[in-house]
Coordinates of C-alpha atoms in Angstrom, one line a residue:
X267 CA -5.9 -5.2 8.9
X268 CA -3.7 -2.8 10.6
X269 CA -2.9 0.2 8.6
X270 CA -4.0 -1.5 5.4
X271 CA -6.9 -0.3 3.1
X272 CA -7.6 0.3 -0.5
X273 CA -9.9 3.3 -1.7
X274 CA -11.2 3.0 -5.0
X275 CA -11.2 6.7 -6.2
X276 CA -12.5 6.8 -9.8
X277 CA -13.5 4.5 -12.6
X278 CA -12.8 5.2 -15.9
X279 CA -16.6 5.4 -17.6
X280 CA -15.2 4.4 -20.9
X281 CA -12.8 1.4 -20.2
X282 CA -13.1 0.7 -16.4
X283 CA -9.6 1.5 -15.5
X284 CA -9.2 1.9 -11.9
X285 CA -7.8 5.0 -9.8
X286 CA -7.1 4.0 -6.4
X287 CA -5.1 4.5 -3.2
X288 CA -3.6 1.8 -0.7
X289 CA -2.9 2.9 2.5
X290 CA 0.3 0.7 4.2
X291 CA 2.3 0.9 7.3
X292 CA 4.9 3.0 5.5
X293 CA 3.0 5.3 3.1
X294 CA 0.2 5.4 0.6
X295 CA 0.3 4.1 -2.8
X296 CA -1.5 5.8 -5.7
X297 CA -2.6 3.3 -8.3
X298 CA -2.3 2.0 -10.8
X299 CA 1.4 1.7 -10.0
X300 CA 4.6 0.4 -11.4
X301 CA 7.1 -1.1 -8.9
X302 CA 10.6 -1.0 -9.3
X303 CA 12.1 -4.7 -8.8
X304 CA 14.9 -4.9 -5.9
X305 CA 15.4 -8.8 -6.3
X306 CA 18.4 -8.9 -3.7
X307 CA 17.3 -5.7 -1.2
X308 CA 18.5 -3.2 -4.1
X309 CA 17.2 -1.9 -7.3
X310 CA 20.1 -2.6 -9.6
X311 CA 22.6 0.4 -9.8
X312 CA 20.0 2.8 -8.3
X313 CA 20.2 4.1 -5.0
X314 CA 17.2 4.7 -2.4
X315 CA 17.6 8.4 -2.8
X316 CA 17.6 8.2 -6.6
X317 CA 14.3 6.0 -6.4
X318 CA 12.6 8.8 -3.9
X319 CA 13.8 11.2 -6.7
X320 CA 11.8 9.7 -9.3
X321 CA 8.9 9.2 -7.1
X322 CA 9.2 5.6 -6.8
X323 CA 6.2 4.5 -4.3
X324 CA 7.0 1.0 -3.5
X325 CA 9.3 -1.6 -4.5
X326 CA 9.3 -5.3 -4.5
X327 CA 12.0 -7.6 -3.1
X328 CA 12.5 -11.5 -3.7
X329 CA 11.7 -14.0 -0.9
X330 CA 13.9 -16.8 -2.8
X331 CA 17.1 -14.9 -3.4
X332 CA 17.1 -13.0 0.0
X333 CA 16.3 -16.4 1.7
X334 CA 19.6 -17.9 0.2
X335 CA 21.6 -15.0 0.6
X336 CA 22.1 -13.1 3.3
X337 CA 19.1 -15.2 5.0
X338 CA 16.0 -13.7 6.4
X339 CA 17.4 -14.3 10.1
X340 CA 20.4 -11.7 9.2
X341 CA 17.6 -9.3 7.6
X342 CA 15.5 -9.6 11.0
X343 CA 18.4 -9.0 13.0
X344 CA 18.9 -5.7 11.2
X345 CA 15.6 -4.4 11.8
X346 CA 13.8 -5.9 9.1
X347 CA 14.1 -5.2 5.3
X348 CA 13.1 -1.6 5.1
X349 CA 16.3 -0.6 8.0
X350 CA 18.7 -3.3 6.2
X351 CA 18.2 -1.7 2.7
X352 CA 17.5 1.7 4.0
X353 CA 14.1 2.0 2.2
X354 CA 11.6 4.0 4.1
X355 CA 8.3 3.6 1.7
X356 CA 6.5 -0.1 1.1
X357 CA 7.8 -3.1 0.0
X358 CA 6.2 -5.8 -1.2
X359 CA 7.8 -9.4 -1.3
X360 CA 6.9 -12.4 -3.6
X361 CA 6.6 -15.7 -2.1
X362 CA 9.7 -17.4 -3.9
X363 CA 7.5 -19.7 -5.7
X364 CA 8.1 -18.4 -9.0
X365 CA 11.8 -18.7 -8.6
X366 CA 11.6 -22.4 -7.3
X367 CA 9.8 -23.6 -10.4
X368 CA 12.0 -21.4 -12.9
X369 CA 15.6 -21.2 -11.3
X370 CA 16.0 -24.2 -9.0
X371 CA 17.8 -27.4 -10.1
X372 CA 16.5 -30.9 -9.2
X373 CA 13.3 -29.5 -7.6
X374 CA 10.7 -31.9 -6.2
X375 CA 7.2 -31.1 -5.6
X376 CA 4.9 -32.6 -3.5
X377 CA 1.7 -31.4 -1.7
X378 CA 3.9 -30.4 1.3
X379 CA 5.9 -28.1 -0.5
X380 CA 8.9 -28.0 -2.9
X381 CA 12.3 -29.5 -2.2
X382 CA 15.2 -28.0 -4.4
X383 CA 18.8 -27.4 -4.7
X384 CA 19.9 -23.7 -4.5
X385 CA 21.4 -22.4 -7.8
X386 CA 24.2 -20.5 -5.7
X387 CA 25.9 -23.4 -4.0
X388 CA 23.7 -26.5 -4.8
X389 CA 22.7 -26.8 -0.9
X390 CA 19.7 -28.6 -0.3
X391 CA 16.4 -26.3 0.5
X392 CA 12.8 -26.7 1.1
X393 CA 10.2 -24.0 0.6
X394 CA 6.2 -24.5 1.5
X395 CA 3.6 -22.1 2.3
X396 CA 4.8 -22.0 5.9
X397 CA 8.3 -21.5 5.4
X398 CA 7.6 -18.8 2.6
X399 CA 5.2 -17.0 5.1
X400 CA 8.0 -17.5 7.8
X401 CA 10.4 -15.7 5.8
X402 CA 8.3 -13.0 4.6
X403 CA 7.3 -12.2 8.2
X404 CA 11.0 -12.1 9.0
X405 CA 11.7 -9.8 6.2
X406 CA 8.7 -7.4 7.6
X407 CA 7.6 -6.3 3.9
X408 CA 4.3 -4.6 3.9
X409 CA 2.7 -6.7 1.4
X410 CA 3.5 -10.5 1.1
X411 CA 2.5 -12.9 -1.3
X412 CA 0.9 -16.6 -1.0
X413 CA 3.1 -19.6 -2.0
X414 CA 1.7 -20.9 -5.4
X415 CA 2.4 -23.3 -8.1
X416 CA 3.0 -21.8 -11.5
X417 CA 2.3 -23.5 -14.5
X418 CA 4.6 -23.7 -17.6
X419 CA 3.5 -22.1 -21.0
X420 CA 2.3 -24.3 -22.8
X421 CA 0.6 -26.9 -20.5
X422 CA -2.5 -28.9 -21.0
X423 CA -6.0 -28.1 -18.9
X424 CA -5.2 -31.2 -16.6
X425 CA -1.8 -29.7 -15.5
X426 CA -3.2 -26.3 -15.1
X427 CA -6.1 -27.5 -13.3
X428 CA -3.9 -29.5 -10.5
X429 CA -1.6 -26.5 -9.9
X430 CA -4.6 -24.0 -9.7
X431 CA -6.2 -26.4 -7.0
X432 CA -3.3 -26.6 -5.1
X433 CA -2.5 -22.9 -5.2
X434 CA -6.0 -22.8 -3.4
X435 CA -4.9 -25.4 -0.9
X436 CA -1.7 -23.8 -0.5
X437 CA -3.5 -20.1 0.1
X438 CA -5.4 -21.7 3.1
X439 CA -1.9 -22.9 4.5
X440 CA -0.5 -19.4 4.0
X441 CA -3.6 -17.9 5.8
X442 CA -3.3 -20.0 8.7
X443 CA 0.8 -19.6 8.9
X444 CA 0.3 -15.9 8.8
X445 CA 1.0 -14.3 12.6
X446 CA 1.8 -10.3 11.9
X447 CA -1.1 -8.2 11.7
X448 CA 0.8 -5.2 10.2
X449 CA 1.5 -7.3 6.8
X450 CA -1.2 -7.7 4.1
X451 CA -1.3 -11.4 2.5
X452 CA -2.2 -11.3 -1.2
X453 CA -3.7 -14.6 -3.0
X454 CA -2.5 -15.2 -6.4
X455 CA -5.0 -16.1 -9.1
X456 CA -3.5 -19.2 -11.3
X457 CA -5.0 -21.2 -14.0
X458 CA -2.5 -21.2 -16.7
X459 CA -4.1 -19.8 -20.2
X460 CA -7.6 -21.4 -19.5
X461 CA -10.1 -18.9 -19.0
X462 CA -12.3 -21.5 -17.0
X463 CA -9.4 -22.3 -14.5
X464 CA -8.8 -18.5 -13.8
X465 CA -12.4 -17.8 -13.2
X466 CA -12.8 -20.6 -10.7
X467 CA -9.6 -19.3 -9.0
X468 CA -10.7 -15.6 -8.9
X469 CA -14.3 -16.7 -7.6
X470 CA -12.7 -19.0 -4.8
X471 CA -10.4 -16.2 -3.6
X472 CA -13.0 -13.6 -4.1
X473 CA -14.7 -15.4 -1.1
X474 CA -11.8 -15.4 1.2
X475 CA -12.1 -11.6 1.6
X476 CA -8.0 -11.1 1.2
X477 CA -6.4 -7.5 1.2
X478 CA -5.6 -8.1 -2.5
X479 CA -5.0 -10.5 -5.3
X480 CA -2.3 -11.1 -7.6
X481 CA -2.3 -12.4 -10.8
X482 CA 0.1 -14.9 -11.4
X483 CA 1.4 -17.3 -14.2
X484 CA 1.3 -14.8 -17.2
X485 CA 4.3 -13.3 -19.2
X486 CA 5.9 -16.4 -19.0
X487 CA 6.3 -17.0 -22.9
X488 CA 2.6 -16.8 -24.1
X489 CA 1.4 -14.1 -26.6
X490 CA 0.3 -10.9 -25.0
X491 CA -3.0 -11.5 -26.6
X492 CA -3.3 -14.5 -24.4
X493 CA -2.4 -12.6 -21.4
X494 CA -5.0 -9.9 -22.2
X495 CA -7.8 -12.7 -23.0
X496 CA -7.0 -14.2 -19.2
X497 CA -7.5 -10.8 -17.8
X498 CA -10.5 -9.9 -19.3
X499 CA -12.0 -13.3 -18.3
X500 CA -11.2 -12.8 -14.7
X501 CA -12.2 -9.2 -14.5
X502 CA -15.8 -9.7 -13.5
X503 CA -15.0 -11.8 -10.8
X504 CA -12.1 -9.9 -8.9
X505 CA -13.3 -7.8 -5.9
X506 CA -13.9 -4.2 -6.9
X507 CA -12.6 -3.1 -3.4
X508 CA -9.2 -4.9 -3.4
X509 CA -6.2 -4.1 -5.4
X510 CA -5.3 -6.3 -8.4
X511 CA -1.5 -6.9 -9.1
X512 CA -0.4 -8.3 -12.5
X513 CA 3.0 -10.1 -11.4
X514 CA 6.2 -9.7 -13.6
X515 CA 4.7 -7.7 -15.9
X516 CA 6.0 -4.0 -16.8
X517 CA 6.7 -2.9 -20.4
X518 CA 5.1 0.2 -21.3
X519 CA 2.7 -1.2 -23.5
X520 CA 1.2 -3.7 -20.8
X521 CA 1.2 -1.3 -18.4
X522 CA -1.5 0.6 -20.5
X523 CA -3.1 -2.4 -21.6
X524 CA -3.1 -3.8 -18.5
X525 CA -4.6 -0.8 -16.6
X526 CA -7.6 -0.7 -19.4
X527 CA -8.6 -4.2 -18.0
X528 CA -8.7 -3.3 -14.3
X529 CA -5.1 -3.8 -13.1
X530 CA -3.8 -1.8 -10.2
X531 CA -0.4 -2.8 -9.4
X532 CA 2.8 -3.9 -12.0
X533 CA 6.4 -5.2 -11.2
X534 CA 8.9 -6.3 -13.8
X535 CA 12.6 -6.0 -14.0
X536 CA 12.7 -5.4 -17.6
X537 CA 13.5 -1.5 -17.1
X538 CA 16.9 -2.1 -15.6
X539 CA 17.7 -5.4 -17.5
X540 CA 17.4 -3.7 -20.9
X541 CA 19.0 -0.5 -19.6
X542 CA 22.1 -2.7 -18.8
X543 CA 22.3 -3.5 -22.7
X544 CA 22.0 0.1 -23.6
X545 CA 18.5 0.4 -24.2
X546 CA 16.0 3.2 -23.2
X547 CA 12.5 3.4 -23.2
X548 CA 10.8 6.4 -25.2
X549 CA 7.5 7.1 -26.1
X550 CA 8.2 6.1 -29.7
X551 CA 9.7 2.7 -28.7
X552 CA 13.1 1.3 -27.7
X553 CA 16.1 3.3 -28.3
X554 CA 19.4 1.6 -28.5
X555 CA 21.7 4.3 -27.3
X556 CA 24.9 2.1 -28.0
X557 CA 24.3 2.2 -31.7
X558 CA 26.7 4.5 -34.0
X559 CA 23.7 6.8 -35.0
X560 CA 24.0 8.5 -31.9
X561 CA 27.5 9.1 -31.7
X562 CA 26.7 12.8 -32.6
X563 CA 23.7 13.3 -30.9
X564 CA 23.7 15.8 -28.2
X565 CA 20.0 15.6 -27.3
X566 CA 18.7 13.8 -24.2
X567 CA 17.3 10.1 -24.2
X568 CA 13.8 11.6 -24.9
X569 CA 12.7 15.1 -25.0
X570 CA 10.9 16.6 -22.3
X571 CA 11.5 13.5 -19.9
X572 CA 12.2 15.1 -16.5
X573 CA 14.8 12.2 -15.4
X574 CA 18.2 12.9 -13.9
X575 CA 19.8 11.6 -16.9
X576 CA 17.7 13.6 -19.9
X577 CA 18.3 16.5 -17.7
X578 CA 22.3 16.6 -17.6
X579 CA 23.2 14.2 -20.2
X580 CA 23.4 13.5 -24.2
X581 CA 22.9 10.4 -26.0
X582 CA 26.3 10.9 -27.5
X583 CA 27.8 11.2 -23.7
X584 CA 25.8 8.1 -22.6
X585 CA 26.9 6.2 -25.7
X586 CA 30.7 7.2 -24.9
X587 CA 30.1 5.7 -21.6
X588 CA 29.0 2.4 -22.7
X589 CA 31.9 2.2 -25.3
X590 CA 34.2 3.2 -22.4
X591 CA 32.5 0.4 -20.4
X592 CA 31.7 2.9 -17.4
X593 CA 29.3 1.9 -14.7
X594 CA 27.6 5.2 -15.0
X595 CA 26.1 4.1 -18.4
X596 CA 23.9 1.6 -16.9
X597 CA 23.2 3.8 -13.8
X598 CA 21.8 6.6 -15.9
X599 CA 19.9 4.5 -18.3
X600 CA 18.4 2.7 -15.5
X601 CA 17.2 5.9 -14.0
X602 CA 15.6 7.0 -17.2
X603 CA 13.8 3.7 -17.7
X604 CA 12.4 3.6 -14.1
X605 CA 11.3 7.2 -14.4
X606 CA 9.9 6.6 -17.6
X607 CA 7.5 4.2 -16.3
X608 CA 6.7 5.9 -13.0
X609 CA 5.8 9.0 -15.1
X610 CA 3.9 6.9 -17.4
X611 CA 1.9 5.6 -14.6
X612 CA 1.3 9.2 -13.5
X613 CA 0.0 10.0 -16.7
X614 CA -2.2 6.9 -16.9
X615 CA -3.7 8.1 -13.2
X616 CA -4.4 11.6 -14.7
X617 CA -6.4 10.0 -17.8
X618 CA -8.3 8.0 -15.8
X619 CA -9.5 10.8 -13.3
X620 CA -10.7 12.9 -16.5
X621 CA -12.3 9.4 -18.2
X622 CA -10.1 9.8 -21.0
X623 CA -8.1 6.7 -20.7
X624 CA -9.3 5.1 -24.0
X625 CA -7.9 8.3 -25.7
X626 CA -4.6 8.1 -23.8
X627 CA -4.2 4.2 -25.0
X628 CA -5.1 4.9 -28.4
X629 CA -2.6 7.8 -28.8
X630 CA 0.2 5.8 -27.0
X631 CA -0.4 2.8 -29.3
X632 CA -0.4 5.0 -32.2
X633 CA 2.8 6.7 -31.5
X634 CA 4.9 3.7 -30.5
X635 CA 3.2 0.8 -32.4
X636 CA 2.3 -2.5 -31.0
X637 CA 4.6 -5.1 -29.7
X638 CA 7.9 -2.9 -30.0
X639 CA 9.0 -3.4 -26.5

């Protein structure tokens, strides 16, 4: 694979957490890594320069949304997604599969693909493995994901098995449709909440020698304990020399717990979504800065944080901005939350390198408690 290689640099001897480096055409990525989400070719309220300043290594964009608006043809005309959005570091695009199954109205699923109505204007659309790969090649991301079928929570074993087997068939079609050698195609391990199906899928995909594997269909409503069980079940069957990407998961506790279960890459919209509600991440859990308790609090969102918001503004000021409905409030908390997660991953990488990830995870959980995110 041109300009794409994963180096496994160190494995924590107590937890098996992995420290790696992923080489891509647009730069190296130190793993484990959190990827900010730029669904519409932008991370909400945050500029590329601000993402560089907070040391974001890679961002994710969404095939479904960019297909509907502005369309992959326009992005290709602009020179690809990197030039279109002026982002010089790596980009991962998802396949559009999850959005089709979760957002699109009046969808009809067949072996050929999915017919659906756009949530924007109701127009008839169609996505298939071949169409998804064609869109992602036009976008020009560094990493693209296979088109898969995601099972709902809850679902029975028969439904989950059918979706998993279709995902494997669709992966074969994605691989055949791929034409560019400067983009890495990841498969997606499905199987819902059944360990036997997850293991079967992981084994089949491991045989294909793909550049990396995603883990999809988790964090869709199930208890976190179930998600962790699935990660533990498939861990022995995931290739050691390939990156592992837990899709759509990015709360601080899940970053820690996922890492100690062998995950290398994470993404989630949570950081910017809760920021728009006035909620900041801290090592002690969520801080809802719009609350009256912070009206006279002139400390930063979090002591010791090196983000732009914490270096320059107080809780009282940011609360004032929320009360005044100023956009800067959303921007400042978004910057803080994103930098919080990026900095958390920096600390996790250091802990893995010193074989102290178990201590780090214990201390992190003791400080903020469980399921406070």
